[in-house]
Amino acid sequence: MKRLLILAVLALLAAPAWADNEPVEVVNYEIQVRLDPEHHMLHGTEVVRWTNTASAPTGELWWHLYLNAFASSETTFMRELGRRFLRGGPVREMHWGWTHVTAMSLEDGTDLLPQMSFERPDDGNPDDYSVVRVKLPHAVPPGGSVLVHLSFEAQLPKVVARSGWAGDFHLIGQWFPKLAVYEDAGQRGRPAAGWNCHQYHANSEFYADFGSFTVTVTVPEEWVVGASGVELSRRNVEAGTSREIQVTYRADRVHDFAWMAAPASLMDVVEEEFDPGRDVPAPWLTEASRLLGRSASELELPPVKLRLLIPHSQRFLADRTLLSARLGIAWYGLHYGPYPYPQLTIVDPPITAGEAGGMEYPTFITTGGSRWLRYPPAKWVPLVEMVTIHEFGHQYFYGLLASNEFEEAWLDEGFNSFAEASCSAAAMRDHLFPDVPFYNPWTGNRASILFRTIPVKVDRFAWAFRTRNDYSTASYPKTAVVLKTLQGLVGPEAFARAMRTYAERFRFRHPGGDDFIATFNEAVGADYTWFFDQALRGQKFADFAVLRVSQRKVGEPDGYEWRDGSWEEIGKTEESKPTPVAGPDPTGGETSGTKPAAGEHQAEGQKKWKVAVDIGRRGDLEGPVDVELVWDDGTREQRTWDGRDRWVEWTWTAPHRLERVIVDPKGVWAMEGHRENNYWSAKALASKGLRRLWWVGDALALVGLLALPWS
Ligand SMILES: [Zn+2]
């Protein structure tokens, strides 16, 4: 109880910080690094200032040494990976990678190396070296800072899981000793302040604090470099016989820094910009303005410099990539707030470095082209568009809303998959992808949860899923269709405003799932916890179906009736009585789970048919669903069933018969597993045809989505 009170007070104290929308600068890195291209090694020095923004002191610093995940076959990352597929295909030949911290000291010269110990907080694997803890001689009090000087060497692996080299191409991510996050009590539901530092897992991505980076990279003179942030300066240096360039970059208000280096003979550089006057599609502005209830000037977006590094052999993809980036900047900016950085750097890795493709870092993304995309039918598939929009979208769901990717991957991958599909669907609708003839971004997302034997739960630590495929399905498409369903349930305006509230409130913060759910409920003014508990926190499966439709002709009453103390043959005395019917009922003359009661359809006129419709819930997820009934005289009616019981039966005595029954006619339940059982038609052939069509569509979409080659 006391703890609850403290948490409540902390939550109140934390609340005003949301409003200012600026990051608290927790870390400040100054890094000098030289790439040895021949041995694919990094030699670096790093000065880190870390500020304790939590309310409790700490006597330790926890660091990620991510490259050590590639040190041997026995690391946690490699054990979890096994011999399975990674991103681009099976792991064939590893060229190992590692980091070695060669010096670490405080500002006053105190040597910290003896205080360094490897930690394995997740699995105790003694062969894993991806996390280190350093004990400090003095605790850092709340509000206090510590300055650490360190030197490191790193061997880059042959490109694996986003990082490494392929020939002369180098994609350098998760390459420097990087501080973990010291979370405060109350943050993401934490009972007490503490370091959140997980080992590098095959399925996990990252988590770090906001701050600034000043990074000077040294590479051969005739090479090109792309990096997070913006270029501050460059100069030529001579090191013995080799001529090199030093390029300095600065990135502010970010939580990571990645870069790329390759010979100019391999990579082309294309510089353009996002010009809001030209690049925001007019229908998108109108739509966002209506959904969010904000004026066009309130939704104004700033210009952004675009810098694309692309192999000469894939140069033909530059226009598609840049167009997709512009559309992404427009869509996400309109819906989730402006992209707040001056530049976006995009790297399209050469085909030999496919493992480096489809990845996001703050203000720096990688896509994944191939020369085969020049020719049909590959040319008609929106791979370039999807991956560019997806990776750009991570500037929001990961970059600005810096959730913990180790623990709640759905908050970045799932939200971003939803936003990516929404953006792509709008681009298709408005014919903005000139090279793509047909593409429905929702079909694939739906289909990937369809053929599962065991439903997957979304909310799990990244390495705690049964299989890698479960992790992907839960984190990407399942979350996307869960959000799509939520959008259908609350309505597009309420949904758009709630998402906007979440995106604004937690910009430059570390939101957790509870933060999202509380914000969403608050913003829509209704409690959707019942939905989140089943769809995200639980593993309930949604499947509504037409179970049975029965239509019988009402015959003339026959037999005997008890009249005046004796049995009389029906119809032989007086007039026969009409069939009893219940009064009109807006929610249906319905029974669920018990005996049927009569409803009424067009009570006037002669009643000829006894009609009964059974709607069932084959899945275990409970929720309201609309049902459309189409009668053979053309009248339509819509009913909503609360979907709590296993089935409901609606009955009528009516002058007409039913022509069609459609469960969820507007497709609100995007996360529904089996759509094909939602239809019933009086024409048996049509009914079967509809079902078959759904199966074929779903099956085709699944084939296209068996592997998710990007993060
Ligand atoms: Zn992603």
XYZ file of C-alpha atoms and ligand atoms in Angstrom:
712
model
C 0.000 0.000 0.000
C 2.788 2.335 0.969
C 4.590 1.389 -2.196
C 1.450 2.115 -4.195
C 1.250 5.525 -2.582
C 4.857 6.267 -3.398
C 4.284 5.144 -6.975
C 1.235 7.347 -7.281
C 3.157 10.370 -5.990
C 6.012 9.603 -8.370
C 3.603 9.314 -11.265
C 2.171 12.713 -10.406
C 5.620 14.240 -10.104
C 6.579 12.731 -13.450
C 3.505 14.016 -15.223
C 4.597 17.612 -15.886
C 7.790 16.390 -17.544
C 5.731 14.983 -20.410
C 4.484 18.366 -21.342
C 7.804 19.994 -22.225
C 8.480 17.381 -24.895
C 12.229 17.747 -24.794
C 14.526 14.874 -23.899
C 16.440 14.879 -20.672
C 20.061 14.580 -21.730
C 21.201 11.530 -19.812
C 24.276 10.581 -21.811
C 26.763 12.567 -23.803
C 29.239 10.656 -25.949
C 32.361 12.008 -27.627
C 33.935 9.288 -29.711
C 36.987 9.202 -31.984
C 37.165 6.068 -34.077
C 39.383 4.845 -36.861
C 38.358 2.083 -39.223
C 41.072 -0.321 -40.300
C 39.411 -1.484 -43.515
C 41.866 -4.266 -44.194
C 41.226 -6.073 -40.905
C 37.714 -4.686 -40.401
C 38.690 -3.348 -37.019
C 37.793 -0.253 -35.046
C 40.182 1.619 -32.781
C 38.352 4.092 -30.618
C 38.413 6.390 -27.655
C 35.263 7.451 -25.908
C 34.418 10.090 -23.317
C 31.023 9.587 -21.745
C 29.237 11.892 -19.367
C 26.362 10.145 -17.640
C 23.857 11.979 -15.486
C 21.751 10.253 -12.895
C 18.229 11.472 -13.634
C 16.605 8.940 -11.317
C 15.627 9.591 -7.718
C 18.050 7.073 -6.188
C 21.863 7.023 -6.158
C 23.843 4.313 -7.938
C 27.355 3.040 -7.349
C 27.663 1.217 -10.680
C 27.537 1.706 -14.410
C 26.201 -1.042 -16.669
C 27.355 -1.235 -20.278
C 26.421 -3.130 -23.406
C 29.245 -4.644 -25.443
C 26.978 -5.799 -28.207
C 29.671 -6.943 -30.647
C 30.688 -9.640 -28.143
C 27.497 -11.440 -29.137
C 29.467 -12.524 -32.199
C 32.555 -13.697 -30.300
C 31.871 -17.440 -30.444
C 29.312 -20.098 -31.156
C 28.598 -20.223 -27.390
C 27.319 -16.698 -26.797
C 23.685 -16.284 -25.899
C 22.969 -14.690 -29.265
C 24.588 -17.505 -31.241
C 23.142 -20.293 -29.069
C 19.674 -18.874 -29.495
C 20.266 -18.533 -33.192
C 21.545 -22.072 -33.552
C 21.983 -22.960 -37.178
C 18.767 -21.331 -38.080
C 17.994 -18.535 -40.444
C 18.947 -15.097 -39.429
C 17.689 -12.274 -41.564
C 18.851 -12.988 -45.070
C 19.249 -16.746 -44.926
C 20.922 -19.545 -43.023
C 24.122 -18.751 -41.159
C 26.854 -20.328 -43.233
C 30.226 -19.018 -42.328
C 30.931 -16.794 -39.340
C 33.793 -14.366 -39.162
C 33.660 -13.613 -35.477
C 33.534 -10.187 -33.903
C 34.251 -8.790 -30.460
C 34.933 -5.659 -28.414
C 37.823 -5.204 -26.037
C 37.740 -2.300 -23.584
C 41.451 -1.585 -23.179
C 41.203 1.339 -20.748
C 38.543 2.865 -18.545
C 39.030 5.591 -16.005
C 37.321 8.415 -14.210
C 38.129 12.057 -14.837
C 40.539 12.067 -11.881
C 42.441 9.135 -13.336
C 40.936 6.400 -11.155
C 41.328 3.188 -13.106
C 37.999 1.417 -13.487
C 39.201 -1.636 -15.411
C 39.754 -3.701 -12.230
C 36.171 -2.911 -11.245
C 34.745 -4.331 -14.431
C 32.890 -7.647 -14.403
C 30.939 -9.487 -17.051
C 27.305 -10.053 -16.120
C 24.715 -12.472 -17.484
C 21.478 -11.165 -16.007
C 19.164 -13.039 -18.375
C 20.474 -16.588 -18.610
C 23.684 -16.944 -16.601
C 25.516 -18.175 -19.711
C 29.229 -17.993 -18.710
C 30.225 -17.733 -22.390
C 28.292 -14.542 -22.949
C 30.198 -11.268 -22.731
C 27.657 -8.765 -23.990
C 27.068 -6.985 -20.654
C 29.593 -5.513 -18.213
C 29.138 -3.872 -14.836
C 31.613 -1.353 -13.496
C 31.672 -0.507 -9.799
C 32.340 3.142 -9.059
C 34.418 4.325 -6.086
C 31.668 6.792 -5.168
C 27.931 6.575 -5.789
C 26.437 9.047 -8.266
C 23.653 10.880 -6.425
C 20.383 11.884 -8.087
C 21.174 14.826 -10.359
C 24.900 14.053 -10.196
C 27.140 13.178 -13.156
C 30.112 10.995 -13.848
C 32.661 11.356 -16.644
C 34.300 8.203 -17.956
C 37.225 7.961 -20.388
C 37.707 4.720 -22.215
C 39.546 3.142 -25.100
C 38.354 0.170 -27.086
C 39.171 -2.053 -29.985
C 36.556 -3.884 -31.923
C 36.689 -6.623 -34.473
C 33.688 -6.316 -36.757
C 32.097 -9.632 -37.766
C 31.321 -10.486 -41.325
C 27.970 -8.830 -41.626
C 25.503 -10.576 -39.349
C 22.410 -9.260 -37.632
C 22.589 -5.703 -38.887
C 26.287 -5.058 -38.371
C 29.625 -5.905 -39.919
C 31.500 -5.982 -43.197
C 31.058 -7.530 -46.608
C 34.068 -6.922 -48.804
C 34.817 -3.215 -48.446
C 31.339 -2.322 -47.312
C 31.060 -1.654 -43.566
C 27.826 -1.105 -41.680
C 28.826 -0.208 -38.170
C 26.038 -0.513 -35.623
C 26.145 -1.333 -31.894
C 29.862 -0.861 -32.113
C 30.911 1.177 -29.098
C 30.692 0.462 -25.337
C 27.217 1.775 -24.670
C 25.596 2.621 -21.365
C 22.413 0.861 -20.368
C 19.374 2.642 -18.925
C 19.180 3.462 -15.232
C 15.431 3.375 -14.727
C 13.723 5.263 -11.954
C 11.173 3.810 -9.560
C 7.792 3.985 -11.236
C 9.275 4.003 -14.726
C 7.624 1.276 -16.786
C 6.143 -0.097 -13.600
C 9.459 -0.583 -11.776
C 9.171 -0.832 -7.992
C 12.657 0.601 -7.376
C 15.353 2.358 -9.392
C 17.855 0.097 -11.132
C 19.845 -0.625 -14.267
C 17.971 -2.229 -17.127
C 20.641 -4.055 -19.100
C 19.912 -7.226 -21.023
C 22.295 -9.444 -22.916
C 22.223 -9.379 -26.687
C 19.712 -12.008 -27.826
C 19.014 -13.422 -31.271
C 15.534 -11.911 -31.208
C 16.102 -8.736 -29.275
C 16.864 -5.247 -30.320
C 17.963 -2.418 -28.068
C 17.255 0.083 -25.313
C 19.259 3.181 -24.428
C 18.917 6.670 -23.036
C 18.666 9.970 -24.817
C 21.602 12.282 -25.192
C 24.057 13.665 -27.706
C 26.826 12.186 -29.798
C 29.870 13.865 -31.287
C 31.628 11.221 -33.349
C 34.735 11.619 -35.481
C 35.371 8.748 -37.855
C 38.583 8.176 -39.766
C 38.438 6.213 -43.018
C 40.493 5.985 -46.238
C 40.428 9.197 -48.211
C 38.509 7.945 -51.208
C 35.721 6.428 -49.129
C 32.215 7.700 -48.442
C 30.681 7.802 -44.996
C 27.082 8.022 -43.854
C 26.120 8.393 -40.214
C 23.509 9.356 -37.666
C 23.136 13.103 -37.153
C 24.629 15.750 -39.417
C 28.141 16.287 -40.692
C 29.947 19.044 -38.794
C 33.343 19.030 -40.464
C 35.839 16.988 -42.438
C 39.575 17.128 -42.936
C 42.284 15.136 -44.662
C 44.967 13.462 -42.592
C 48.085 11.554 -43.499
C 48.878 8.478 -41.485
C 52.184 7.120 -42.698
C 51.721 6.153 -46.296
C 47.933 6.074 -46.202
C 45.798 9.111 -46.799
C 42.651 9.326 -44.757
C 39.740 11.613 -44.031
C 38.285 12.483 -40.658
C 34.605 13.324 -40.650
C 32.873 14.644 -37.545
C 29.169 14.095 -36.965
C 26.851 15.468 -34.348
C 23.560 13.882 -33.336
C 21.390 15.422 -30.624
C 18.344 14.116 -28.795
C 19.006 10.516 -29.876
C 19.825 7.253 -28.140
C 22.171 5.581 -30.583
C 24.675 6.265 -33.321
C 25.430 4.106 -36.362
C 27.515 4.672 -39.460
C 28.546 3.231 -42.769
C 31.813 3.405 -44.682
C 32.653 2.073 -48.139
C 34.733 3.058 -51.166
C 33.241 5.722 -53.421
C 33.747 3.256 -56.258
C 31.071 1.068 -54.643
C 28.578 3.559 -53.235
C 26.888 6.531 -54.805
C 25.596 9.458 -52.743
C 22.286 11.105 -53.625
C 21.240 14.215 -51.760
C 17.711 15.546 -51.843
C 15.203 16.888 -49.420
C 11.744 16.484 -48.069
C 10.000 19.708 -49.016
C 6.708 19.862 -47.120
C 5.149 22.274 -49.643
C 5.761 19.771 -52.408
C 5.884 16.413 -50.670
C 2.858 16.295 -48.372
C 0.047 14.768 -50.460
C -2.977 17.089 -50.240
C -5.468 14.294 -49.462
C -3.268 13.156 -46.582
C -3.280 16.600 -45.006
C -7.063 16.849 -45.338
C -7.517 13.392 -43.883
C -5.166 13.930 -40.938
C -6.748 17.297 -40.247
C -10.205 15.725 -40.102
C -9.167 12.705 -38.044
C -7.183 14.707 -35.519
C -9.431 17.773 -35.450
C -6.460 20.045 -36.093
C -5.948 22.770 -38.677
C -3.484 22.459 -41.549
C -1.170 24.971 -39.878
C -1.189 22.940 -36.674
C -0.012 19.971 -38.738
C 2.727 21.847 -40.557
C 5.940 19.871 -41.092
C 9.519 21.150 -41.358
C 11.838 20.345 -44.286
C 14.276 17.447 -43.901
C 17.542 16.834 -45.736
C 17.713 13.365 -47.291
C 21.037 11.667 -47.896
C 20.963 8.322 -49.673
C 24.014 6.073 -49.999
C 23.360 3.408 -52.594
C 25.508 1.006 -54.619
C 26.022 2.139 -58.199
C 24.494 -1.176 -59.302
C 21.289 -0.366 -57.394
C 21.178 3.322 -58.315
C 17.977 2.731 -60.308
C 16.181 2.251 -56.971
C 17.109 5.712 -55.684
C 13.906 7.422 -56.839
C 11.666 4.768 -55.323
C 13.601 4.852 -52.062
C 13.544 8.632 -51.782
C 9.872 8.843 -52.742
C 9.046 6.288 -50.041
C 11.091 8.202 -47.480
C 9.221 11.401 -48.342
C 5.868 9.655 -48.052
C 6.949 8.211 -44.720
C 8.050 11.592 -43.407
C 4.710 13.069 -44.503
C 2.497 10.299 -43.111
C 4.188 9.813 -39.774
C 4.668 13.552 -39.386
C 0.994 14.281 -39.964
C -0.229 11.520 -37.674
C 2.379 11.278 -34.943
C 4.005 14.723 -34.955
C 6.843 16.236 -37.026
C 10.139 14.434 -37.574
C 12.273 16.609 -35.306
C 15.699 16.166 -36.884
C 17.294 18.124 -39.755
C 18.429 15.062 -41.714
C 17.647 11.458 -42.520
C 20.439 9.230 -43.842
C 19.439 6.148 -45.803
C 21.806 3.333 -46.722
C 20.883 0.737 -49.294
C 23.477 -1.975 -48.654
C 24.913 -3.949 -51.558
C 23.316 -7.343 -52.091
C 26.363 -9.042 -50.546
C 25.593 -7.223 -47.285
C 21.914 -8.099 -47.160
C 22.229 -8.815 -43.434
C 22.885 -5.113 -42.891
C 19.634 -4.156 -44.589
C 16.270 -3.282 -43.116
C 17.493 -1.731 -39.913
C 16.883 1.428 -37.975
C 19.065 3.716 -35.907
C 18.240 7.268 -34.913
C 18.195 9.458 -38.057
C 19.896 6.609 -39.970
C 18.203 3.671 -41.654
C 19.151 0.854 -43.967
C 16.888 -0.528 -46.691
C 17.421 -3.573 -48.836
C 17.666 -3.366 -52.587
C 18.761 -5.819 -55.227
C 19.460 -5.530 -58.904
C 16.674 -8.067 -59.512
C 14.150 -5.432 -58.493
C 14.772 -3.905 -61.908
C 12.759 -6.622 -63.623
C 9.121 -7.728 -63.427
C 7.548 -9.294 -61.494
C 9.945 -8.282 -58.663
C 9.686 -4.719 -59.941
C 5.960 -4.656 -59.192
C 6.338 -5.785 -55.603
C 6.632 -2.834 -53.209
C 9.670 -4.198 -51.353
C 11.623 -0.964 -51.586
C 8.598 1.054 -50.519
C 7.691 -1.210 -47.604
C 11.157 -1.464 -46.157
C 11.908 2.248 -46.536
C 8.656 3.323 -44.922
C 9.044 0.698 -42.204
C 12.570 1.694 -41.262
C 11.736 5.363 -41.412
C 8.729 4.669 -39.203
C 11.079 3.439 -36.504
C 12.229 7.026 -36.121
C 8.955 7.247 -34.175
C 8.347 3.814 -32.683
C 11.831 3.153 -31.300
C 13.523 6.495 -32.020
C 11.258 9.070 -30.409
C 9.085 6.683 -28.409
C 12.063 4.809 -27.058
C 10.381 1.751 -25.598
C 12.376 -1.171 -24.264
C 12.858 -3.362 -27.324
C 14.184 -6.245 -25.246
C 11.074 -6.466 -23.123
C 8.241 -5.051 -25.216
C 9.074 -5.489 -28.880
C 5.439 -4.973 -29.854
C 5.655 -1.314 -28.866
C 8.190 -0.610 -31.592
C 7.781 -3.333 -34.217
C 4.032 -3.762 -33.876
C 3.110 -0.099 -33.705
C 5.418 0.560 -36.584
C 3.997 -2.307 -38.645
C 0.548 -0.819 -38.087
C 1.679 2.662 -39.101
C 3.637 1.326 -42.076
C 0.612 -0.585 -43.359
C -1.626 2.449 -42.848
C 0.807 4.662 -44.750
C 1.267 2.126 -47.564
C -2.485 1.581 -47.852
C -2.999 5.343 -48.210
C -0.223 5.523 -50.799
C -1.852 2.715 -52.805
C -5.279 4.312 -52.521
C -3.933 7.639 -53.765
C -1.801 6.016 -56.502
C 1.450 7.325 -55.066
C 3.531 4.199 -55.756
C 3.837 4.474 -59.531
C 5.706 1.184 -59.939
C 3.372 -0.982 -57.894
C 0.205 -2.144 -59.622
C -1.519 -3.838 -56.691
C -0.731 -4.340 -53.076
C -2.824 -4.655 -49.949
C -0.630 -4.172 -46.901
C -3.245 -5.567 -44.517
C -3.737 -8.928 -46.171
C -0.292 -10.167 -45.327
C -0.507 -8.967 -41.745
C -3.802 -10.780 -41.279
C -2.715 -13.933 -43.001
C 0.343 -14.470 -40.886
C -1.724 -15.132 -37.772
C -4.240 -17.264 -39.599
C -2.619 -20.649 -39.892
C -1.157 -20.913 -36.444
C -1.912 -23.952 -34.376
C -1.204 -22.174 -31.094
C -2.033 -18.493 -30.770
C 0.913 -16.298 -29.842
C 0.921 -13.859 -26.967
C 2.230 -10.452 -27.901
C 3.519 -9.214 -24.581
C 6.662 -11.229 -23.778
C 10.380 -10.581 -23.501
C 11.942 -10.920 -26.948
C 13.888 -14.084 -26.108
C 11.019 -15.731 -24.224
C 9.029 -16.733 -27.289
C 8.824 -20.394 -28.157
C 10.252 -19.858 -31.624
C 11.775 -17.082 -33.648
C 8.709 -17.187 -35.851
C 6.487 -16.675 -32.803
C 8.520 -13.604 -31.881
C 8.124 -12.171 -35.372
C 4.440 -12.968 -35.676
C 3.588 -11.525 -32.290
C 5.761 -8.446 -32.519
C 4.969 -7.411 -36.078
C 1.757 -8.490 -37.818
C -0.232 -9.613 -34.820
C 0.219 -6.317 -33.008
C -0.533 -4.500 -36.265
C -3.874 -6.267 -36.723
C -4.691 -5.884 -33.033
C -4.280 -2.122 -33.440
C -6.257 -2.207 -36.683
C -9.049 -3.971 -34.807
C -8.893 -1.395 -32.044
C -9.178 1.327 -34.655
C -12.330 -0.327 -35.955
C -13.803 -0.719 -32.483
C -13.271 2.862 -31.283
C -13.641 4.554 -34.665
C -10.976 6.244 -36.804
C -11.160 9.718 -35.232
C -10.986 8.584 -31.613
C -8.217 6.161 -32.518
C -6.142 8.733 -34.415
C -6.415 11.214 -31.550
C -5.485 8.632 -28.932
C -2.423 7.558 -30.915
C -1.448 11.188 -31.356
C -1.785 11.793 -27.626
C 0.433 8.796 -26.937
C 3.005 9.882 -29.542
C 3.171 13.419 -28.168
C 3.138 12.573 -24.499
C 5.919 10.021 -24.751
C 8.103 11.674 -27.392
C 11.690 11.504 -26.098
C 10.549 9.179 -23.319
C 10.601 5.450 -22.589
C 6.946 4.413 -22.646
C 5.934 0.952 -21.516
C 2.852 -1.041 -22.456
C 0.996 0.181 -19.373
C 1.693 3.778 -20.371
C 0.191 3.167 -23.778
C -2.894 1.414 -22.446
C -3.556 4.069 -19.793
C -3.055 6.874 -22.311
C -5.264 5.186 -24.856
C -8.103 4.589 -22.402
C -7.847 8.142 -21.156
C -7.787 9.640 -24.652
C -10.758 7.685 -26.006
C -12.656 8.209 -22.758
C -13.503 4.526 -22.403
C -11.883 1.540 -20.783
C -10.538 -0.890 -23.357
C -8.598 -2.909 -20.821
C -10.892 -5.871 -21.602
C -9.545 -5.782 -25.147
C -5.860 -5.312 -24.278
C -6.045 -8.058 -21.664
C -7.261 -10.526 -24.231
C -5.460 -9.386 -27.363
C -2.066 -8.216 -26.067
C -1.555 -9.446 -22.549
C -3.403 -12.682 -23.202
C -3.299 -15.016 -26.161
C -6.968 -15.081 -27.054
C -7.889 -15.865 -30.609
C -10.699 -14.017 -32.370
C -13.014 -15.986 -34.625
C -16.683 -15.244 -35.147
C -18.804 -17.340 -37.480
C -22.226 -18.000 -38.902
C -23.014 -21.369 -37.341
C -26.384 -22.122 -38.894
C -29.190 -20.535 -40.832
C -32.515 -22.324 -40.880
C -35.524 -21.181 -42.919
C -38.708 -23.257 -42.720
C -42.036 -22.577 -44.270
C -44.671 -22.022 -41.609
C -47.307 -24.648 -42.339
C -51.001 -24.362 -41.448
C -51.530 -25.409 -37.809
C -52.643 -28.997 -37.644
C -53.835 -31.385 -34.933
C -56.034 -30.670 -31.911
C -56.418 -27.834 -29.497
C -57.996 -27.791 -26.040
C -61.154 -25.777 -26.259
C -64.019 -25.477 -23.813
C -63.118 -28.619 -21.942
C -62.513 -30.878 -24.904
C -60.078 -31.482 -27.769
C -61.143 -29.867 -31.030
C -59.483 -30.279 -34.401
C -57.558 -27.126 -35.231
C -59.226 -24.878 -37.779
C -62.584 -26.495 -37.355
C -63.900 -23.759 -35.025
C -63.528 -19.970 -35.210
C -60.476 -18.397 -36.897
C -56.970 -19.695 -36.397
C -54.677 -17.638 -34.242
C -51.577 -15.914 -35.584
C -48.221 -17.246 -34.619
C -47.140 -15.478 -31.456
C -44.208 -13.096 -31.845
C -42.259 -11.028 -29.378
C -42.144 -7.262 -29.717
C -39.423 -5.589 -31.781
C -36.090 -5.620 -30.023
C -33.236 -3.415 -31.258
C -30.584 -5.827 -30.052
C -32.319 -8.756 -31.636
C -34.848 -11.268 -30.505
C -31.996 -13.234 -29.214
C -31.060 -16.014 -26.954
C -27.633 -17.046 -26.192
C -26.780 -20.313 -24.657
C -30.445 -21.007 -23.719
C -33.684 -21.694 -25.566
C -34.628 -19.410 -28.473
C -37.131 -16.581 -28.287
C -38.922 -15.128 -31.264
C -37.964 -11.865 -32.885
C -39.820 -10.035 -35.570
C -39.030 -9.001 -39.081
C -41.669 -6.993 -40.883
C -44.434 -8.173 -38.621
C -47.118 -6.789 -40.903
C -48.385 -8.919 -43.759
C -48.644 -12.624 -43.942
C -45.926 -14.521 -42.150
C -44.645 -17.448 -44.103
C -41.177 -18.318 -42.871
C -39.612 -19.330 -39.641
C -36.069 -18.055 -39.826
C -33.315 -18.822 -37.333
C -29.722 -17.598 -37.420
C -27.041 -18.888 -35.075
C -23.930 -16.746 -34.723
C -21.060 -18.330 -32.840
C -17.767 -17.460 -31.265
C -15.308 -20.129 -32.302
C -12.362 -18.208 -30.879
C -11.892 -17.583 -27.178
C -11.649 -13.803 -27.517
C -14.843 -12.102 -26.362
C -15.947 -8.851 -27.944
C -18.791 -7.134 -29.751
C -19.344 -7.908 -33.404
C -21.771 -6.553 -35.998
C -23.868 -8.860 -38.118
C -25.559 -7.832 -41.344
C -28.710 -9.623 -42.470
C -29.847 -9.226 -46.051
C -33.420 -10.346 -46.793
C -34.622 -11.546 -50.148
C -36.720 -8.405 -50.614
C -33.507 -6.388 -50.467
C -33.905 -4.996 -46.955
C -30.814 -5.026 -44.791
C -30.516 -4.878 -41.095
C -27.559 -4.703 -38.816
C -27.319 -6.063 -35.318
C -24.556 -6.013 -32.786
C -23.892 -9.081 -30.702
C -21.866 -8.584 -27.545
C -19.956 -11.785 -28.263
C -19.694 -12.792 -24.613
C -21.462 -16.121 -24.788
C -20.414 -18.889 -27.153
C -23.392 -18.434 -29.408
C -26.524 -16.436 -29.990
C -29.658 -17.407 -31.852
C -31.941 -14.940 -33.549
C -35.345 -16.061 -34.785
C -38.035 -14.476 -36.856
C -41.388 -15.377 -38.258
C -41.267 -13.331 -41.403
C -42.782 -12.933 -44.843
C -39.309 -13.121 -46.370
C -36.325 -15.330 -46.289
C -32.709 -14.385 -45.708
C -30.482 -13.985 -48.704
C -27.180 -13.408 -46.939
C -25.683 -13.206 -43.462
C -22.369 -11.449 -42.948
C -20.562 -11.379 -39.641
C -18.443 -8.232 -39.225
C -19.459 -6.661 -42.563
C -17.148 -3.659 -42.137
C -14.113 -5.787 -41.333
C -13.629 -4.263 -37.889
C -12.057 -7.476 -36.564
C -8.891 -7.307 -38.622
C -7.299 -9.718 -36.143
C -9.956 -12.346 -36.773
C -8.449 -15.678 -37.637
C -10.922 -17.211 -40.017
C -12.794 -14.769 -42.131
C -14.162 -17.404 -44.474
C -16.707 -18.633 -41.912
C -18.249 -15.162 -41.580
C -20.460 -15.597 -44.652
C -23.633 -17.410 -45.361
C -25.595 -17.175 -48.568
C -28.921 -18.757 -49.577
C -27.206 -19.691 -52.784
C -25.024 -22.537 -51.658
C -22.625 -22.069 -54.558
C -22.090 -18.378 -53.794
C -21.501 -19.237 -50.185
C -18.846 -21.775 -51.034
C -17.322 -19.478 -53.621
C -16.934 -16.666 -51.117
C -15.276 -18.961 -48.648
C -12.875 -20.323 -51.222
C -11.948 -16.833 -52.332
C -10.979 -15.867 -48.817
C -8.861 -18.937 -48.390
C -7.026 -18.380 -51.645
C -6.392 -14.717 -50.808
C -5.167 -15.501 -47.342
C -2.972 -18.329 -48.524
C -1.341 -16.174 -51.199
C -0.654 -13.425 -48.717
C 0.922 -15.870 -46.334
C 3.359 -17.075 -48.940
C 4.546 -13.516 -49.357
C 5.079 -13.108 -45.663
C 6.774 -16.268 -44.525
C 9.970 -14.437 -43.697
C 10.326 -10.929 -42.367
C 13.693 -9.808 -43.597
C 13.842 -6.567 -41.648
C 13.732 -5.263 -38.109
Zn 11.012 -2.923 -37.566
